[in-house]
Short mmCIF file of C-alpha atoms and ligand atoms in Angstrom, two decimals:
data_model
loop_
_atom_site.label_atom_id
_atom_site.label_comp_id
_atom_site.label_asym_id
_atom_site.label_seq_id
_atom_site.Cartn_x
_atom_site.Cartn_y
_atom_site.Cartn_z
CA MET A 11 56.50 57.75 81.00
CA LYS A 12 57.50 54.98 83.46
CA PRO A 13 61.37 54.89 83.78
CA PHE A 14 63.29 52.10 82.06
CA PHE A 15 65.60 51.90 84.90
CA SER A 16 64.60 50.84 88.30
CA TYR A 17 67.39 51.32 89.94
CA CYS A 18 71.12 54.03 89.64
CA PRO A 19 72.69 51.97 87.45
CA ASN A 20 76.07 53.40 89.32
CA CYS A 21 75.43 51.85 92.35
CA LYS A 22 71.50 50.81 93.01
CA SER A 23 70.29 53.66 94.36
CA THR A 24 66.10 53.71 93.60
CA HIS A 25 66.80 58.16 94.49
CA PHE A 26 66.73 59.62 91.09
CA THR A 27 64.93 61.64 88.33
CA PHE A 28 64.98 60.40 84.42
CA GLU A 29 62.06 62.73 82.76
CA ASN A 30 60.91 61.75 79.62
CA ASN A 31 63.52 58.60 79.52
CA PHE A 32 66.15 60.86 78.40
CA ARG A 33 68.20 62.51 81.41
CA PHE A 34 68.82 60.38 83.98
CA HIS A 35 70.14 62.12 87.36
CA CYS A 36 71.44 59.96 90.39
CA SER A 37 70.99 61.89 93.41
CA THR A 38 72.79 59.33 95.47
CA CYS A 39 75.94 59.48 93.32
CA ASN A 40 75.62 61.68 90.51
CA PHE A 41 75.57 59.49 87.81
CA THR A 42 74.10 61.47 84.86
CA TYR A 43 73.17 59.16 81.64
CA TYR A 44 71.63 61.47 78.38
CA HIS A 45 69.82 58.34 77.11
CA ASN A 46 70.51 60.96 73.53
CA ILE A 47 68.31 59.93 70.19
CA ALA A 48 68.91 57.00 68.06
CA ALA A 49 69.61 57.64 64.31
CA ALA A 50 67.80 56.10 61.40
CA VAL A 51 67.63 56.42 57.33
CA ALA A 52 64.50 55.46 56.23
CA ILE A 53 64.32 54.82 51.86
CA VAL A 54 61.80 56.49 49.59
CA PHE A 55 61.88 53.57 46.58
CA THR A 56 59.33 55.14 43.51
CA PHE A 57 58.70 53.57 40.94
CA GLU A 58 55.70 55.79 38.03
CA ASP A 59 53.47 56.91 40.66
CA LYS A 60 53.72 54.37 42.85
CA ILE A 61 55.38 53.37 45.51
CA LEU A 62 57.45 50.83 47.94
CA PHE A 63 56.40 49.46 51.13
CA THR A 64 57.88 47.00 53.45
CA VAL A 65 55.09 44.80 55.51
CA ARG A 66 56.99 44.66 58.94
CA ASN A 67 57.61 40.95 60.15
CA VAL A 68 59.05 41.61 63.55
CA ASP A 69 58.13 44.06 66.63
CA PRO A 70 57.76 46.37 67.19
CA ASP A 71 54.53 47.89 64.57
CA LYS A 72 55.01 43.82 62.80
CA GLY A 73 52.24 43.81 59.69
CA LYS A 74 51.67 47.15 59.84
CA LEU A 75 53.78 49.68 56.20
CA ASP A 76 57.66 50.43 56.88
CA LEU A 77 59.42 51.72 54.53
CA PRO A 78 63.44 49.48 53.66
CA GLY A 79 65.59 50.79 55.79
CA GLY A 80 67.05 50.95 59.90
CA PHE A 81 69.40 51.76 62.08
CA ILE A 82 72.43 53.29 61.19
CA ASP A 83 75.92 51.95 63.30
CA PRO A 84 78.76 54.03 64.47
CA ASN A 85 81.60 55.88 62.36
CA GLU A 86 78.84 54.99 59.24
CA ASN A 87 77.57 57.65 57.53
CA ALA A 88 73.59 58.30 56.71
CA GLU A 89 74.17 57.74 53.02
CA ALA A 90 76.04 53.95 53.68
CA ALA A 91 73.53 53.21 55.78
CA ALA A 92 71.04 53.13 53.71
CA CYS A 93 72.87 51.47 51.34
CA ARG A 94 74.28 48.82 53.45
CA GLU A 95 70.31 48.35 53.77
CA ILE A 96 69.18 48.09 50.71
CA LYS A 97 71.22 46.27 50.47
CA GLU A 98 70.89 43.50 53.23
CA GLU A 99 66.99 43.59 52.68
CA LEU A 100 66.13 44.09 49.03
CA GLY A 101 69.94 42.61 47.23
CA LEU A 102 69.96 46.13 45.69
CA ASP A 103 73.63 47.46 44.78
CA LEU A 104 73.15 50.99 45.43
CA GLN A 105 75.48 54.33 45.36
CA PRO A 106 75.04 57.43 47.47
CA LYS A 107 74.55 58.98 43.99
CA ASN A 108 71.61 57.10 43.58
CA LEU A 109 69.89 58.76 46.89
CA LYS A 110 68.13 61.79 47.03
CA TYR A 111 67.99 63.35 50.18
CA ARG A 112 64.15 64.32 51.01
CA THR A 113 63.81 65.60 54.43
CA THR A 114 64.14 64.23 58.50
CA SER A 115 61.19 63.16 60.95
CA PRO A 116 61.50 62.19 64.21
CA ASN A 117 60.26 58.27 65.65
CA ASN A 118 59.54 56.23 68.61
CA TYR A 119 60.82 53.00 68.47
CA PRO A 120 59.93 50.78 71.07
CA TYR A 121 61.78 47.84 72.06
CA LYS A 122 62.03 45.34 74.82
CA ASN A 123 61.31 47.50 77.04
CA VAL A 124 62.98 50.68 75.85
CA PRO A 125 61.58 53.42 74.47
CA TYR A 126 64.20 54.58 71.61
CA ARG A 127 63.44 57.66 70.11
CA THR A 128 65.15 57.99 66.87
CA ILE A 129 65.75 61.03 63.77
CA ASP A 130 64.51 59.56 60.82
CA ILE A 131 67.07 60.66 57.38
CA PHE A 132 64.42 59.84 54.25
CA TYR A 133 65.79 59.56 50.88
CA GLU A 134 64.11 58.96 47.58
CA CYS A 135 65.20 56.47 45.33
CA ASN A 136 63.67 56.61 41.90
CA LEU A 137 63.87 52.54 40.18
CA GLU A 138 63.15 51.83 36.54
CA SER A 139 61.64 49.04 37.47
CA ASP A 140 59.16 47.81 39.66
CA VAL A 141 60.57 44.49 39.63
CA ILE A 142 61.66 44.04 43.91
CA SER A 143 62.57 40.79 46.02
CA VAL A 144 62.71 40.07 49.90
CA VAL A 145 65.78 38.82 51.28
CA ALA A 146 65.93 39.14 54.84
CA LYS A 147 62.69 37.44 54.78
CA ASP A 148 63.23 37.49 58.75
CA GLU A 149 62.50 41.16 59.24
CA ILE A 150 60.09 42.20 55.86
CA LYS A 151 56.84 39.82 55.44
CA GLU A 152 56.09 41.00 51.88
CA LEU A 153 57.02 44.47 49.72
CA ILE A 154 53.82 46.03 48.28
CA TRP A 155 53.97 48.82 45.45
CA ILE A 156 50.89 51.62 46.14
CA LYS A 157 49.79 53.73 43.83
CA ARG A 158 49.83 57.66 44.91
CA SER A 159 46.44 57.91 45.67
CA GLU A 160 45.61 54.85 46.72
CA ILE A 161 47.80 54.74 49.86
CA ASP A 162 46.19 54.32 53.12
CA LEU A 163 48.46 56.68 55.87
CA ASP A 164 46.56 54.27 59.14
CA SER A 165 47.66 51.56 57.77
CA ILE A 166 51.59 52.64 57.97
CA GLY A 167 52.92 52.04 61.22
CA PHE A 168 55.81 54.28 62.37
CA VAL A 169 54.67 58.32 62.62
CA SER A 170 57.36 59.21 61.20
CA ILE A 171 56.77 57.27 57.97
CA ARG A 172 53.51 57.82 58.40
CA LYS A 173 53.80 61.79 58.50
CA VAL A 174 56.96 62.17 55.66
CA ILE A 175 54.78 59.92 53.31
CA GLY A 176 51.66 61.97 53.93
CA GLU A 177 52.97 65.15 53.62
CA PHE A 178 55.25 64.70 50.12
CA TYR A 179 54.15 61.41 48.73
CA SER A 180 50.53 60.77 48.87
CA ASN A 181 47.86 62.60 46.70
ZN1 LIG B 226 73.96 56.00 91.35
#
């Protein structure tokens, strides 16, 4: 894996190791940096036998199926992040008690040449209506309800989402 730093950010040396883009260590000045994983949330909305997917309007994986959610902010807990993202993306007011923890799964999120890696925390939320619309039209092209028996895993972009949907929600 090619390092996404060309020089040590501390001393500009090119004598460094950055194994697997995780632990950066400069042998000239001893600067060390851990490119730790980021935490993100994904929400699986269910209604009857259907699952709600978003269609991504931005890279990575533009045009592919995704779930509502996003990165957790510093000092924010995962449930609050999920509620905030749902409000921003879909305009729904949820409380943490509406969310049921399901599982976690690691993901890759390449953005502007930086290979971020995440741990995605999955919550489930059962809705009493399938009437739901997009607020964040810049991020989400459209919403699609898909029957569990008709989910095409290959149309899902992120590996974490594909894995969890395949494991728990498609049949
Ligand atoms: Zn250095």
